[in-house]
Amino acid sequence: MLEIKGLKARVEDKEILRGIDLAIRAGEVHALMGPNGSGKSTLANVLAGREDFEVTAGTVTYDGADLLACSPEERARKGIFLAFQYPVEIPGVNNTYFLKAALNALREARGEPELDSVDFLQLVRERVKLVGLDETLLQRPVNAGFSGGEKKRNEIFQMAVLEPRFAILDETDSGLDIDALRSVADGVNRLRSPARAMLVVTHYERLLEYIVPDFVHVLHQGRIVRSGGKELARELEERGYAWLDGASRNGRSAAPAEKSAARKSKG
Amino acid sequence: MADSNRDIEALANREYKYGFVTEIDSETLPRGLNEEIVRAISERKTEPEWLLEWRLKALRHWLGMTEPSWPNVRHPPIDYQDIIYYSAPKQKARLENLDQVDPELLATFEKLGISLEEQKRLSGVAVDAVFDSVSVATTFKDKLAELGIVFCSFSEAVQSHPELVQRYLGSVVPYTDNYFASLNSAVFSDGSFCYIPAGVRCPMELSTYFRINAANTGQFERTLIVAEPNSYVSYLEGCTAPMRDTNQLHAAVVELVALERAQIKYSTVQNWYPGDKDGKGGIYNFVTKRGACRGRGSKISWTQVETGSAITWKYPSCILQGDDSVGEFHSVAVTNHHQQADTGTKMVHIGKNTRSTIISKGISAGRGQNTYRGLVKVQKGAEGARNFSQCDSLLLGDRCGAHTFPYIEVKNPTAKVEHEATTSRIGEDQIFYCNQRGISTEDAVTLIVNGFCKEVLSELPMEFAVEARNLLGISLEGSVG
């Protein structure tokens, strides 16, 4: 579904992604972990098409087509969804109205008719339960005055309504207490399907206890330095990220042998 | 970076749609202002002596005045002797009906989307159209006359209902009121007049369409609306002008009189040519609008959507004289590129238990400067007066400005006055957020701006609300970032 090759990106003069290779197939959930500043959010935003980042090398193909040539809204209409790390407040714009505009934009792009208000509200009512979002928030302006937890739930609620094919969750766990984390994770798990892929970006392993990934990748200084199964997340939780400094000095790929060498040298 | 910035630029630079000039024969008086010109205007309109005298008094008063310098706007000095004060489409004879109106002129109104013929047949909106200085057609007059409603051009009212005009002209905005009101009083050439008899609810929206066509011409129209006890009228006003490199002056006066339990709802969608993106040309819109709630329980509400003009300077106000009278002001003012607006309202509470509401939404983009200036004055006898004011500013980009000057004077201890103000910005992050959900930049800006203005837009009559929304789209989708 998604194939990233040799992707490099920078913001202003600072190179943040230094050659990312990653392939994600339909139905898979990939976790992307790494210390602060390793480039996790940059990758998420580059995939969504944020203009603050300049892609300097590499390719991203989505369904066989060049993703980087598409505008952010074209990507969204192709089924790419980014759950924001910091969901944006839009005062004055009703949450439900916003979502309806979004859904109808996606439907229009797919050649489907607009959903009328009755059908839309029915869909909303059904999906709002999925993530345990307080229904009164539907009538409030988008994210305005929402607590941190409410904003994150609102992101997952939007995802449930918009039904993307490829969802990127950018630190959806940050700022959530354990109950909120669990219910957001429940919502996400219910959205897992063979047709849908996800990239879950997180700093902590905790989220991955609830959203169990098929693959875990460790990003460090703009490169994926290690990839593995879900057990890799546990290992990172136990050992922290400090050993990675040695890893990136010694090697640039994610070959396990090199990594274990790095581990030893670090001690 | 900027795909979306480029889109936004393109949208912002979309051309002013109403900028065409109509080739039409006009009768024009020479440039400049003096007694002769005032006499010539009055003569052309075969006005009674008292009106000429009134104009001359206004002129003499104006000659002793200086242009106000307190508005928060900047412009090169206006040479009042370089303006043409009267220009009228040439007519061969007095018109009996629309068929005799110059077809060019009718075509112009059609281009503007107000086909008088269509209006007449379909929409039930009675239209008075003022082209340059004179009123060219008033539709639906007969139907309104059956109810005793008078809706005609100002010049016509002077002839047909001189007693009403004489009684109310200048009774809300005296000719000494301010620099531009005095100027208008001296040289006003036409406008609309509307009279609703006691107990009559006007069955349709009354509408005036103003158009400046001739170059170097000022437009000085005068509108007077009188609502007798227990009557109701909703009045709409729209305006456009051709694109020209030089600035043109528009100094109108609007006077409203609401007697006991009468209601006047006055809505404006102002879209005078705003000048080009570098700030060249555009209309100076210096307007005095005021309503007097004279009777107990009367109500006047102003709703305005101001998207045009190089400079807007206006404060539609309410004098709440009658006990229990109500004044409302709902405003959306947009400044893009180099536009400047200094607008707001005055609510003067005189009667007991008078109430007023002010909702002002200022939107600044490009290098636009937007000022809200408002006065809430509660006089000594205004027992139990209440006011609520809300002034919100929305900024697009970082080169524009929003300013708020609320003045509050309260002389009665039982009064309640509330003021709320907010300032927010449409940021790239909001646009990106919308884009990421599949919403185009154009739709995102419209969504955010309409959300910001919805309390005001919902006050507009339906057909106007649609036009206003489109206008906001055109004027505003610019300069984010």
XYZ file of C-alpha atoms in Angstrom:
748
model
C 0.000 0.000 0.000
C 2.691 2.455 1.039
C 6.324 2.296 0.103
C 8.921 4.769 1.311
C 12.370 4.669 -0.292
C 15.408 6.712 0.667
C 13.255 9.537 1.991
C 15.123 12.630 3.135
C 13.483 15.784 4.387
C 14.523 18.972 6.073
C 12.990 21.940 7.732
C 14.768 25.153 6.853
C 18.435 24.141 6.838
C 18.151 21.260 9.229
C 18.031 17.778 7.821
C 15.644 15.686 9.873
C 14.919 12.594 7.819
C 18.123 11.094 6.466
C 17.001 8.212 4.340
C 13.906 6.310 5.425
C 12.943 2.965 3.908
C 9.655 1.472 4.949
C 6.967 -0.648 3.331
C 3.480 -1.002 4.770
C 0.892 -3.418 3.405
C -2.869 -3.330 3.793
C -4.047 -4.714 7.108
C -0.741 -4.086 8.889
C -0.168 -1.948 11.940
C 3.334 -0.509 12.190
C 4.635 1.257 15.249
C 7.264 3.937 14.885
C 9.206 4.614 18.056
C 12.185 6.690 18.924
C 13.475 9.394 21.201
C 12.432 13.024 21.016
C 13.770 14.741 17.939
C 14.398 11.513 16.049
C 12.057 12.566 13.230
C 8.888 10.574 14.039
C 6.484 13.469 13.758
C 8.342 14.809 10.756
C 7.763 11.545 8.927
C 4.080 11.614 9.893
C 3.714 15.172 8.642
C 5.695 14.603 5.449
C 3.384 11.723 4.607
C 0.374 13.973 5.193
C 1.894 16.682 2.998
C 2.695 19.441 5.452
C 4.556 22.187 3.647
C 6.900 23.155 6.459
C 9.062 20.221 5.468
C 11.007 19.997 2.270
C 11.587 16.582 0.774
C 15.112 16.543 -0.638
C 15.435 12.941 -1.786
C 13.608 9.656 -2.050
C 10.153 8.521 -3.081
C 6.873 7.638 -1.466
C 4.458 5.509 -3.447
C 0.914 4.964 -2.300
C -1.168 2.461 -4.241
C 1.535 2.559 -6.888
C 1.290 6.316 -7.437
C 3.662 9.114 -6.406
C 2.314 10.425 -3.137
C 4.698 13.344 -2.803
C 3.237 14.987 -5.903
C -0.174 15.246 -4.224
C -1.485 18.160 -2.177
C -2.519 17.478 1.419
C -6.206 17.429 0.474
C -5.574 15.057 -2.436
C -3.812 12.700 -0.051
C -6.723 12.922 2.359
C -9.098 12.136 -0.490
C -7.005 9.082 -1.339
C -7.688 7.822 2.154
C -4.713 9.075 4.161
C -5.586 10.310 7.622
C -3.333 11.954 10.175
C -4.441 11.988 13.801
C -2.604 15.119 14.922
C -0.251 15.217 17.846
C -1.629 18.698 18.564
C -5.162 18.842 17.147
C -5.932 22.325 15.889
C -8.685 24.520 17.318
C -11.063 26.157 14.867
C -13.241 28.579 16.814
C -16.703 29.260 15.429
C -16.829 26.152 13.264
C -19.151 23.506 14.626
C -17.455 20.145 15.097
C -20.220 18.209 13.335
C -20.446 20.690 10.500
C -16.688 20.481 9.978
C -16.780 16.718 9.863
C -19.655 16.753 7.409
C -17.725 19.106 5.115
C -14.734 16.758 5.350
C -16.719 13.589 4.719
C -18.536 15.103 1.769
C -15.253 16.322 0.280
C -13.940 12.747 0.490
C -17.159 11.317 -0.926
C -17.137 13.784 -3.780
C -13.576 12.760 -4.640
C -14.710 9.143 -4.734
C -17.629 10.029 -6.979
C -20.179 9.318 -4.279
C -23.169 11.557 -3.587
C -23.170 13.890 -0.605
C -24.508 12.379 2.569
C -27.641 14.182 3.697
C -28.020 15.450 7.235
C -30.150 12.563 8.446
C -27.777 9.853 7.239
C -24.811 11.822 8.440
C -26.184 12.249 11.948
C -26.943 8.573 12.131
C -23.358 7.769 11.196
C -22.060 10.257 13.737
C -24.174 8.834 16.552
C -22.979 5.358 15.811
C -19.293 6.284 15.613
C -19.241 8.611 18.580
C -19.926 5.626 20.804
C -16.957 3.816 19.352
C -14.504 6.219 20.949
C -16.536 7.279 23.959
C -16.561 10.935 22.966
C -18.878 13.145 24.981
C -21.746 13.914 22.593
C -22.001 17.513 23.684
C -18.602 18.067 22.086
C -20.184 17.471 18.690
C -21.994 20.780 18.864
C -18.991 22.726 20.087
C -16.471 24.439 17.815
C -13.737 22.119 16.528
C -11.380 21.358 19.430
C -11.974 24.790 20.963
C -11.798 24.528 24.730
C -11.452 20.745 24.584
C -9.205 19.122 27.148
C -6.120 17.326 25.861
C -7.901 13.987 26.148
C -11.018 15.245 24.406
C -8.951 16.508 21.496
C -7.276 13.142 21.029
C -10.584 11.312 21.227
C -11.995 13.743 18.715
C -9.198 12.811 16.312
C -10.022 9.127 16.599
C -13.724 9.934 16.268
C -12.999 11.784 13.028
C -11.002 8.806 11.848
C -13.954 6.526 12.638
C -16.263 8.689 10.534
C -13.879 9.330 7.640
C -12.771 5.670 7.438
C -9.315 6.165 5.972
C -7.366 3.399 4.250
C -4.084 4.490 5.767
C -4.087 6.162 9.168
C -1.144 7.816 10.854
C -1.503 8.279 14.612
C 0.992 10.894 15.735
C 1.606 10.510 19.478
C -2.071 9.964 20.080
C -1.154 8.722 23.560
C 0.602 11.862 24.717
C -1.339 13.719 27.372
C -3.796 10.886 27.991
C -4.406 9.317 31.368
C -4.648 5.562 31.518
C -8.446 5.365 31.181
C -8.501 7.729 28.221
C -5.602 5.823 26.683
C -7.474 2.579 26.992
C -10.663 3.880 25.443
C -8.843 5.624 22.594
C -6.941 2.405 21.955
C -10.210 0.474 21.977
C -11.557 2.803 19.356
C -8.463 2.353 17.225
C -8.568 -1.421 17.568
C -12.133 -1.512 16.368
C -11.014 0.322 13.262
C -8.380 -2.251 12.439
C -9.316 -4.137 9.311
C -7.649 -6.143 6.544
C -8.174 -3.226 4.173
C -6.734 -0.583 6.467
C -3.136 0.050 7.431
C -1.877 2.153 10.314
C 1.336 3.812 11.333
C 1.332 4.435 15.070
C 3.907 6.976 16.151
C 4.709 6.908 19.835
C 7.390 7.692 22.296
C 6.291 5.140 24.862
C 5.652 1.474 24.733
C 2.544 1.848 26.873
C 0.213 2.544 23.945
C 1.443 -0.570 22.180
C 0.194 -2.747 25.009
C -3.279 -1.776 23.870
C -2.722 -1.310 20.155
C -0.579 -4.318 19.431
C 1.479 -3.667 16.297
C 2.584 -6.162 13.695
C 5.902 -4.389 13.282
C 7.942 -1.991 15.368
C 10.538 0.378 13.927
C 13.017 2.455 15.830
C 13.816 5.831 14.403
C 16.969 7.602 15.456
C 18.528 10.711 14.013
C 16.404 10.485 10.931
C 16.960 6.818 10.118
C 15.248 3.586 10.993
C 17.966 1.872 12.975
C 16.102 -1.205 13.927
C 12.932 -3.091 12.987
C 11.284 -6.025 14.602
C 8.076 -7.480 15.958
C 6.012 -6.271 18.879
C 8.574 -7.559 21.376
C 10.972 -4.850 20.251
C 8.756 -2.251 21.889
C 9.080 -4.003 25.249
C 12.798 -4.155 24.870
C 12.962 -0.436 24.204
C 10.840 0.280 27.219
C 13.256 -1.643 29.398
C 16.470 -0.298 27.975
C 15.532 3.257 26.981
C 16.913 4.914 23.893
C 20.386 5.804 25.098
C 22.076 2.845 23.395
C 20.942 4.231 20.051
C 23.675 6.847 20.032
C 26.182 4.086 19.562
C 23.935 2.405 17.045
C 23.720 5.324 14.709
C 27.434 5.945 14.888
C 28.268 2.400 13.958
C 25.697 1.601 11.377
C 23.063 3.052 9.216
C 20.777 0.137 8.517
C 18.444 -1.882 10.631
C 20.316 -5.158 10.394
C 19.924 -6.943 13.740
C 23.541 -8.112 13.808
C 24.812 -4.585 13.657
C 22.350 -3.534 16.295
C 23.428 -6.202 18.689
C 27.006 -5.176 18.131
C 26.031 -1.641 18.916
C 24.285 -2.783 22.018
C 27.380 -4.517 23.259
C 29.646 -1.628 22.596
C 27.345 0.635 24.486
C 27.335 -1.713 27.316
C 5.719 26.374 0.336
C 3.684 26.978 -0.956
C 1.169 25.524 -2.946
C -1.537 26.581 -0.635
C -0.009 30.019 -0.357
C -0.067 30.282 -4.111
C -3.674 29.184 -4.193
C -4.468 31.740 -1.588
C -2.686 34.469 -3.513
C -4.625 33.548 -6.610
C -7.876 33.644 -4.738
C -7.026 36.893 -3.077
C -6.212 38.462 -6.385
C -9.392 37.387 -8.037
C -10.793 40.277 -9.921
C -13.506 42.521 -8.673
C -16.463 41.192 -10.572
C -18.462 44.370 -10.753
C -15.681 46.556 -12.149
C -17.151 47.293 -15.574
C -18.168 50.716 -16.852
C -21.437 51.314 -18.641
C -21.239 53.463 -21.782
C -24.126 55.751 -21.349
C -24.919 59.384 -22.018
C -24.848 61.378 -18.850
C -25.709 64.879 -17.950
C -22.958 66.138 -15.709
C -22.443 69.370 -13.834
C -18.941 70.905 -13.794
C -16.455 69.938 -11.095
C -16.313 71.784 -7.843
C -18.587 72.924 -5.062
C -20.130 76.331 -4.543
C -23.573 77.869 -4.172
C -24.110 77.773 -7.911
C -23.649 74.042 -8.037
C -26.044 73.554 -5.145
C -28.596 75.796 -6.836
C -28.101 73.919 -10.112
C -28.728 70.556 -8.444
C -31.825 71.870 -6.716
C -33.075 73.420 -9.934
C -32.627 70.256 -11.941
C -34.795 68.543 -9.411
C -37.354 71.361 -9.393
C -37.167 71.441 -5.634
C -39.258 73.684 -3.393
C -37.650 76.760 -1.963
C -37.351 75.397 1.600
C -35.203 72.513 0.409
C -32.865 74.780 -1.518
C -32.541 76.950 1.578
C -31.771 73.882 3.659
C -29.074 72.817 1.198
C -27.531 76.279 1.197
C -27.478 76.421 4.990
C -25.737 73.064 4.965
C -23.203 74.279 2.425
C -22.409 77.410 4.413
C -22.037 75.365 7.548
C -19.803 72.861 5.767
C -17.535 75.610 4.416
C -16.679 76.510 7.996
C -15.847 72.927 8.990
C -12.680 70.892 8.762
C -12.438 67.255 7.798
C -12.303 65.001 10.855
C -8.905 63.566 11.634
C -9.816 61.179 14.428
C -10.704 58.079 12.357
C -8.016 55.443 12.354
C -7.579 55.638 8.581
C -5.063 57.259 6.273
C -5.552 58.770 2.857
C -4.166 61.638 0.806
C -6.145 64.873 1.157
C -9.390 64.970 -0.790
C -9.750 67.914 -3.156
C -13.418 68.715 -2.785
C -13.247 71.138 -5.695
C -12.112 68.370 -8.018
C -15.211 66.254 -7.578
C -18.253 66.195 -9.838
C -21.268 66.508 -7.583
C -23.967 65.639 -10.048
C -24.100 63.163 -12.877
C -27.250 61.589 -14.228
C -27.982 59.160 -17.027
C -29.556 61.234 -19.776
C -33.193 60.540 -20.245
C -35.193 61.743 -23.171
C -38.423 62.134 -21.342
C -39.935 61.285 -18.026
C -40.277 57.555 -17.631
C -43.659 55.981 -17.436
C -42.430 52.449 -16.906
C -39.405 50.239 -17.041
C -39.638 49.699 -20.790
C -38.544 53.256 -21.274
C -35.370 52.892 -19.267
C -32.185 52.964 -21.364
C -31.500 49.339 -22.346
C -27.793 49.822 -21.549
C -28.738 50.719 -18.052
C -31.021 47.759 -17.683
C -28.259 45.530 -19.007
C -25.965 46.906 -16.321
C -28.376 46.032 -13.589
C -28.775 42.614 -15.100
C -24.994 42.131 -15.028
C -25.077 43.044 -11.401
C -27.556 40.292 -10.869
C -30.493 42.538 -10.182
C -32.691 42.324 -13.184
C -35.457 44.732 -12.392
C -37.786 42.760 -14.620
C -37.009 39.564 -12.820
C -37.215 41.207 -9.458
C -40.543 42.582 -10.428
C -42.003 39.290 -11.482
C -40.386 36.696 -9.297
C -38.799 37.686 -6.110
C -41.263 40.028 -4.569
C -38.456 42.374 -3.616
C -39.246 45.939 -4.468
C -36.150 47.626 -5.847
C -35.164 51.217 -6.141
C -31.996 51.512 -8.217
C -29.790 54.566 -7.943
C -27.344 54.927 -10.811
C -24.710 57.555 -10.193
C -26.815 60.244 -8.695
C -30.373 59.572 -9.672
C -32.884 56.890 -9.122
C -33.695 55.092 -12.358
C -36.482 52.773 -11.500
C -38.580 51.742 -8.614
C -40.405 48.491 -9.004
C -43.526 47.328 -7.305
C -44.628 50.812 -6.438
C -48.265 50.255 -7.237
C -48.605 47.169 -5.175
C -47.100 48.903 -2.172
C -49.283 51.945 -2.718
C -52.366 49.840 -2.068
C -51.147 49.427 1.508
C -50.349 53.094 1.778
C -46.622 52.386 1.687
C -44.589 54.985 -0.104
C -41.381 53.649 -1.623
C -39.789 55.846 -4.217
C -36.740 57.848 -5.070
C -35.970 60.730 -2.791
C -36.476 63.265 -5.578
C -39.878 61.862 -6.280
C -40.842 62.002 -2.619
C -39.912 65.662 -2.539
C -42.510 66.189 -5.246
C -45.188 63.770 -4.108
C -44.898 63.911 -0.300
C -43.177 67.209 0.490
C -44.805 67.469 3.931
C -43.326 64.155 5.077
C -39.913 64.970 3.702
C -39.887 68.388 5.259
C -40.996 67.025 8.602
C -38.376 64.292 8.895
C -35.423 65.357 6.729
C -32.537 66.211 9.011
C -34.528 65.303 12.106
C -32.183 62.421 12.949
C -29.010 63.602 11.242
C -29.098 67.414 11.186
C -27.186 69.205 8.455
C -24.730 70.368 11.124
C -24.026 66.833 12.323
C -20.587 66.152 10.905
C -18.375 67.071 7.995
C -19.647 64.460 5.567
C -23.283 64.723 6.637
C -23.131 68.484 6.015
C -21.540 67.917 2.627
C -24.243 65.401 1.781
C -26.985 67.760 2.925
C -25.721 70.400 0.530
C -25.316 68.267 -2.561
C -27.341 65.067 -2.189
C -28.784 64.243 -5.549
C -31.110 61.355 -4.890
C -31.684 58.327 -2.745
C -34.611 56.402 -1.427
C -37.618 57.356 0.583
C -39.834 54.980 2.426
C -42.920 55.547 4.531
C -44.854 52.809 6.290
C -48.238 53.863 7.627
C -49.467 52.949 11.096
C -50.227 49.285 11.640
C -48.858 48.121 8.288
C -46.419 45.281 8.028
C -44.568 45.739 4.753
C -45.161 42.430 2.931
C -41.865 42.394 1.036
C -38.260 43.363 1.512
C -37.634 46.822 0.160
C -34.327 47.138 -1.579
C -32.146 49.879 -2.957
C -29.277 49.241 -5.265
C -26.601 51.904 -5.561
C -24.188 52.082 -8.440
C -21.480 54.646 -9.134
C -20.666 54.633 -12.829
C -19.275 57.973 -14.000
C -15.612 58.795 -13.344
C -14.514 61.484 -10.894
C -18.007 61.614 -9.536
C -19.004 61.593 -5.950
C -22.140 59.847 -4.878
C -24.199 61.527 -2.220
C -27.452 59.772 -1.707
C -29.880 60.265 1.091
C -32.218 57.662 2.478
C -35.108 58.425 4.771
C -37.333 55.766 6.282
C -40.275 56.586 8.501
C -42.191 53.832 10.270
C -45.435 54.922 11.893
C -46.720 53.232 15.083
C -47.009 49.433 14.980
C -45.537 49.124 11.515
C -42.703 46.939 10.266
C -40.288 47.164 7.380
C -37.185 45.305 6.300
C -34.947 47.285 4.033
C -31.941 46.076 2.035
C -29.175 48.077 0.481
C -26.518 46.918 -1.962
C -23.755 48.805 -3.700
C -21.096 48.332 -6.404
C -18.867 50.543 -8.528
C -16.550 50.215 -11.558
C -12.809 49.708 -11.151
C -11.005 52.994 -11.481
C -7.503 54.141 -10.635
C -8.646 57.222 -8.793
C -10.491 57.278 -5.518
C -14.119 58.220 -5.532
C -16.076 59.674 -2.672
C -19.320 58.230 -1.422
C -20.869 60.241 1.401
C -24.389 59.076 2.090
C -26.783 59.848 4.880
C -29.409 57.427 6.116
C -32.065 58.512 8.594
C -34.530 56.119 10.196
C -37.467 57.092 12.351
C -39.364 54.420 14.281
C -42.440 55.514 16.170
C -44.306 53.619 18.865
C -43.734 49.862 18.610
C -42.560 50.229 15.014
C -39.687 48.089 13.770
C -37.121 48.866 11.120
C -34.626 46.273 10.006
C -31.930 47.774 7.831
C -29.463 45.474 6.067
C -26.515 46.509 3.967
C -24.207 44.497 1.782
C -21.578 47.017 0.822
C -19.303 46.026 -2.019
C -17.978 49.261 -3.461
C -14.811 48.799 -5.478
C -12.053 48.301 -2.869
C -9.106 49.347 -5.004
C -6.567 46.990 -6.544
C -4.188 44.774 -4.604
C -1.627 47.574 -4.389
C -4.180 49.924 -2.913
C -4.753 51.969 -6.042
C -8.234 53.368 -6.553
C -11.348 52.397 -4.685
C -14.221 54.161 -3.017
C -13.989 56.325 0.080
C -17.142 55.315 1.883
C -17.845 58.036 4.467
C -21.374 57.475 5.562
C -23.639 58.687 8.356
C -26.388 56.279 9.336
C -28.583 56.847 12.316
C -31.943 55.685 13.540
C -34.204 57.231 16.137
C -36.384 54.942 18.201
C -38.800 57.719 19.053
C -41.734 55.743 20.337
C -42.175 53.381 23.243
C -41.201 49.810 22.399
C -39.793 50.664 18.985
C -36.891 48.746 17.501
C -34.194 49.461 14.962
C -31.674 46.881 13.896
C -28.734 47.483 11.635
C -27.019 44.594 9.921
C -24.091 45.301 7.691
C -21.628 43.251 5.685
C -18.876 45.570 4.564
C -16.514 43.964 2.076
C -15.801 46.776 -0.366
C -14.421 50.327 -0.386
C -10.836 51.483 -0.031
C -11.840 53.222 3.180
C -14.979 52.666 5.186
C -15.942 55.149 7.859
C -19.394 54.604 9.288
C -21.247 54.100 12.544
C -24.865 53.082 12.082
C -26.360 54.226 15.358
C -29.533 54.127 17.427
C -30.981 56.878 19.549
C -33.118 54.977 22.040
C -35.517 57.693 23.075
C -38.741 55.767 23.645
C -39.027 53.705 26.814
C -38.443 49.979 26.206
C -36.984 50.655 22.781
C -34.378 48.315 21.328
C -31.318 48.978 19.199
C -29.226 46.322 17.476
C -26.056 46.450 15.458
C -24.652 43.401 13.694
C -21.608 43.935 11.586
C -19.078 42.067 9.519
C -16.328 44.272 8.160
C -13.648 42.864 5.903
C -10.408 44.558 4.951
C -8.033 42.902 2.505
C -4.983 44.225 0.596
C -4.778 47.914 1.533
C -8.365 48.446 2.627
C -9.087 50.372 5.798
C -12.234 50.313 7.863
C -13.138 52.361 10.909
C -16.640 51.260 11.743
C -18.916 50.517 14.645
C -21.965 52.015 16.211
C -23.369 54.386 18.791
C -26.133 53.305 21.122
C -27.556 56.224 23.034
C -29.893 55.147 25.821
C -32.312 57.911 26.775
C -35.590 56.141 27.597
C -36.213 53.775 30.480
C -35.475 50.062 30.083
C -33.905 50.575 26.703
C -31.810 47.696 25.418
C -29.043 47.439 22.874
C -26.915 44.683 21.402
C -23.711 45.128 19.449
C -22.120 42.229 17.610
C -19.117 43.262 15.563
C -16.912 40.915 13.555
C -13.841 42.437 11.974
C -11.783 40.437 9.505
C -8.403 41.684 8.367
C -6.268 40.182 5.617
C -3.347 41.333 3.489
C -2.370 44.762 4.771
C -5.922 45.591 5.738
C -6.587 47.664 8.845
C -9.836 47.093 10.688
C -11.027 49.262 13.530
C -14.097 48.830 15.668
C -15.158 52.075 17.286
C -18.290 52.102 19.356
C -20.026 54.260 21.899
C -22.509 53.053 24.477
C -24.000 56.026 26.244
C -26.535 55.700 29.036
C -28.113 58.991 29.980
C -29.312 59.965 33.401
C -32.962 59.114 32.865
C -32.315 55.727 31.243
C -33.390 53.705 34.241
C -32.700 49.990 33.760
C -30.853 50.352 30.456
C -28.943 47.339 29.239
C -26.237 46.831 26.665
C -24.300 43.844 25.510
C -21.350 44.319 23.170
C -19.200 41.697 21.560
C -16.310 42.630 19.302
C -14.352 39.858 17.654
C -11.432 40.231 15.308
C -10.073 37.631 12.930
C -6.658 38.065 11.359
C -5.427 36.372 8.191
C -1.708 36.713 7.837
C 0.682 38.888 9.784
C 0.680 42.204 7.959
C -2.864 43.243 8.804
C -4.223 44.916 11.881
C -7.268 44.902 14.151
C -8.077 47.683 16.573
C -10.902 48.122 19.054
C -11.994 51.408 20.621
C -15.027 50.895 22.832
C -16.303 54.027 24.568
C -18.701 53.595 27.449
C -20.421 56.500 29.226
C -22.901 55.583 31.915
C -24.779 58.206 33.915
C -27.419 55.992 35.468
C -26.430 53.559 38.229
C -29.105 50.995 37.323
C -27.643 50.410 33.867
C -25.938 47.167 32.905
C -23.258 47.325 30.258
C -21.235 44.333 29.141
C -18.370 44.238 26.711
C -16.570 41.178 25.377
C -13.761 41.135 22.868
C -11.620 38.455 21.233
C -8.905 38.366 18.624
C -7.981 35.250 16.693
C -6.064 34.324 13.617
C -6.517 31.901 10.740
C -3.245 30.102 10.800
C -1.546 27.780 8.351
C -2.044 25.049 10.904
C -5.818 25.479 10.707
C -5.697 25.386 6.928
C -3.468 22.306 6.986
C -5.794 20.632 9.457
C -8.732 21.206 7.107
C -6.680 20.120 4.074
C -5.706 16.939 5.884
C -9.397 16.143 6.295
C -9.930 16.570 2.554
C -11.206 20.160 2.602
C -9.624 22.478 0.016
C -7.931 25.686 1.114
C -10.669 27.735 -0.489
C -13.394 25.868 1.355
C -11.401 25.917 4.568
C -11.141 29.699 4.606
C -14.816 30.037 3.769
C -15.686 27.575 6.518
C -13.639 29.382 9.130
C -14.774 32.853 8.111
C -18.430 31.887 7.923
C -18.125 30.251 11.299
C -16.650 33.441 12.633
C -19.450 35.588 11.187
C -22.436 33.314 11.515
C -24.184 35.305 14.255
C -24.246 38.292 11.944
C -25.012 36.480 8.696
C -27.988 34.807 10.312
C -29.491 38.268 10.802
C -29.580 38.923 7.075
C -32.667 38.154 5.009
C -32.189 34.875 3.120
C -31.440 36.216 -0.361
C -28.934 38.655 1.042
C -27.253 36.095 3.241
C -26.353 34.025 0.186
C -24.874 37.043 -1.559
C -22.989 38.028 1.561
C -21.519 34.557 1.952
C -20.301 34.569 -1.635
C -18.849 38.016 -1.198
C -16.980 36.964 1.902
C -15.602 34.097 -0.133
C -14.350 36.403 -2.847
C -13.018 39.121 -0.569
C -11.379 36.949 1.946
C -9.791 33.841 0.656
C -6.518 35.531 0.734
C -3.318 36.106 2.505
C -3.193 33.297 5.010
C 0.279 32.606 6.231
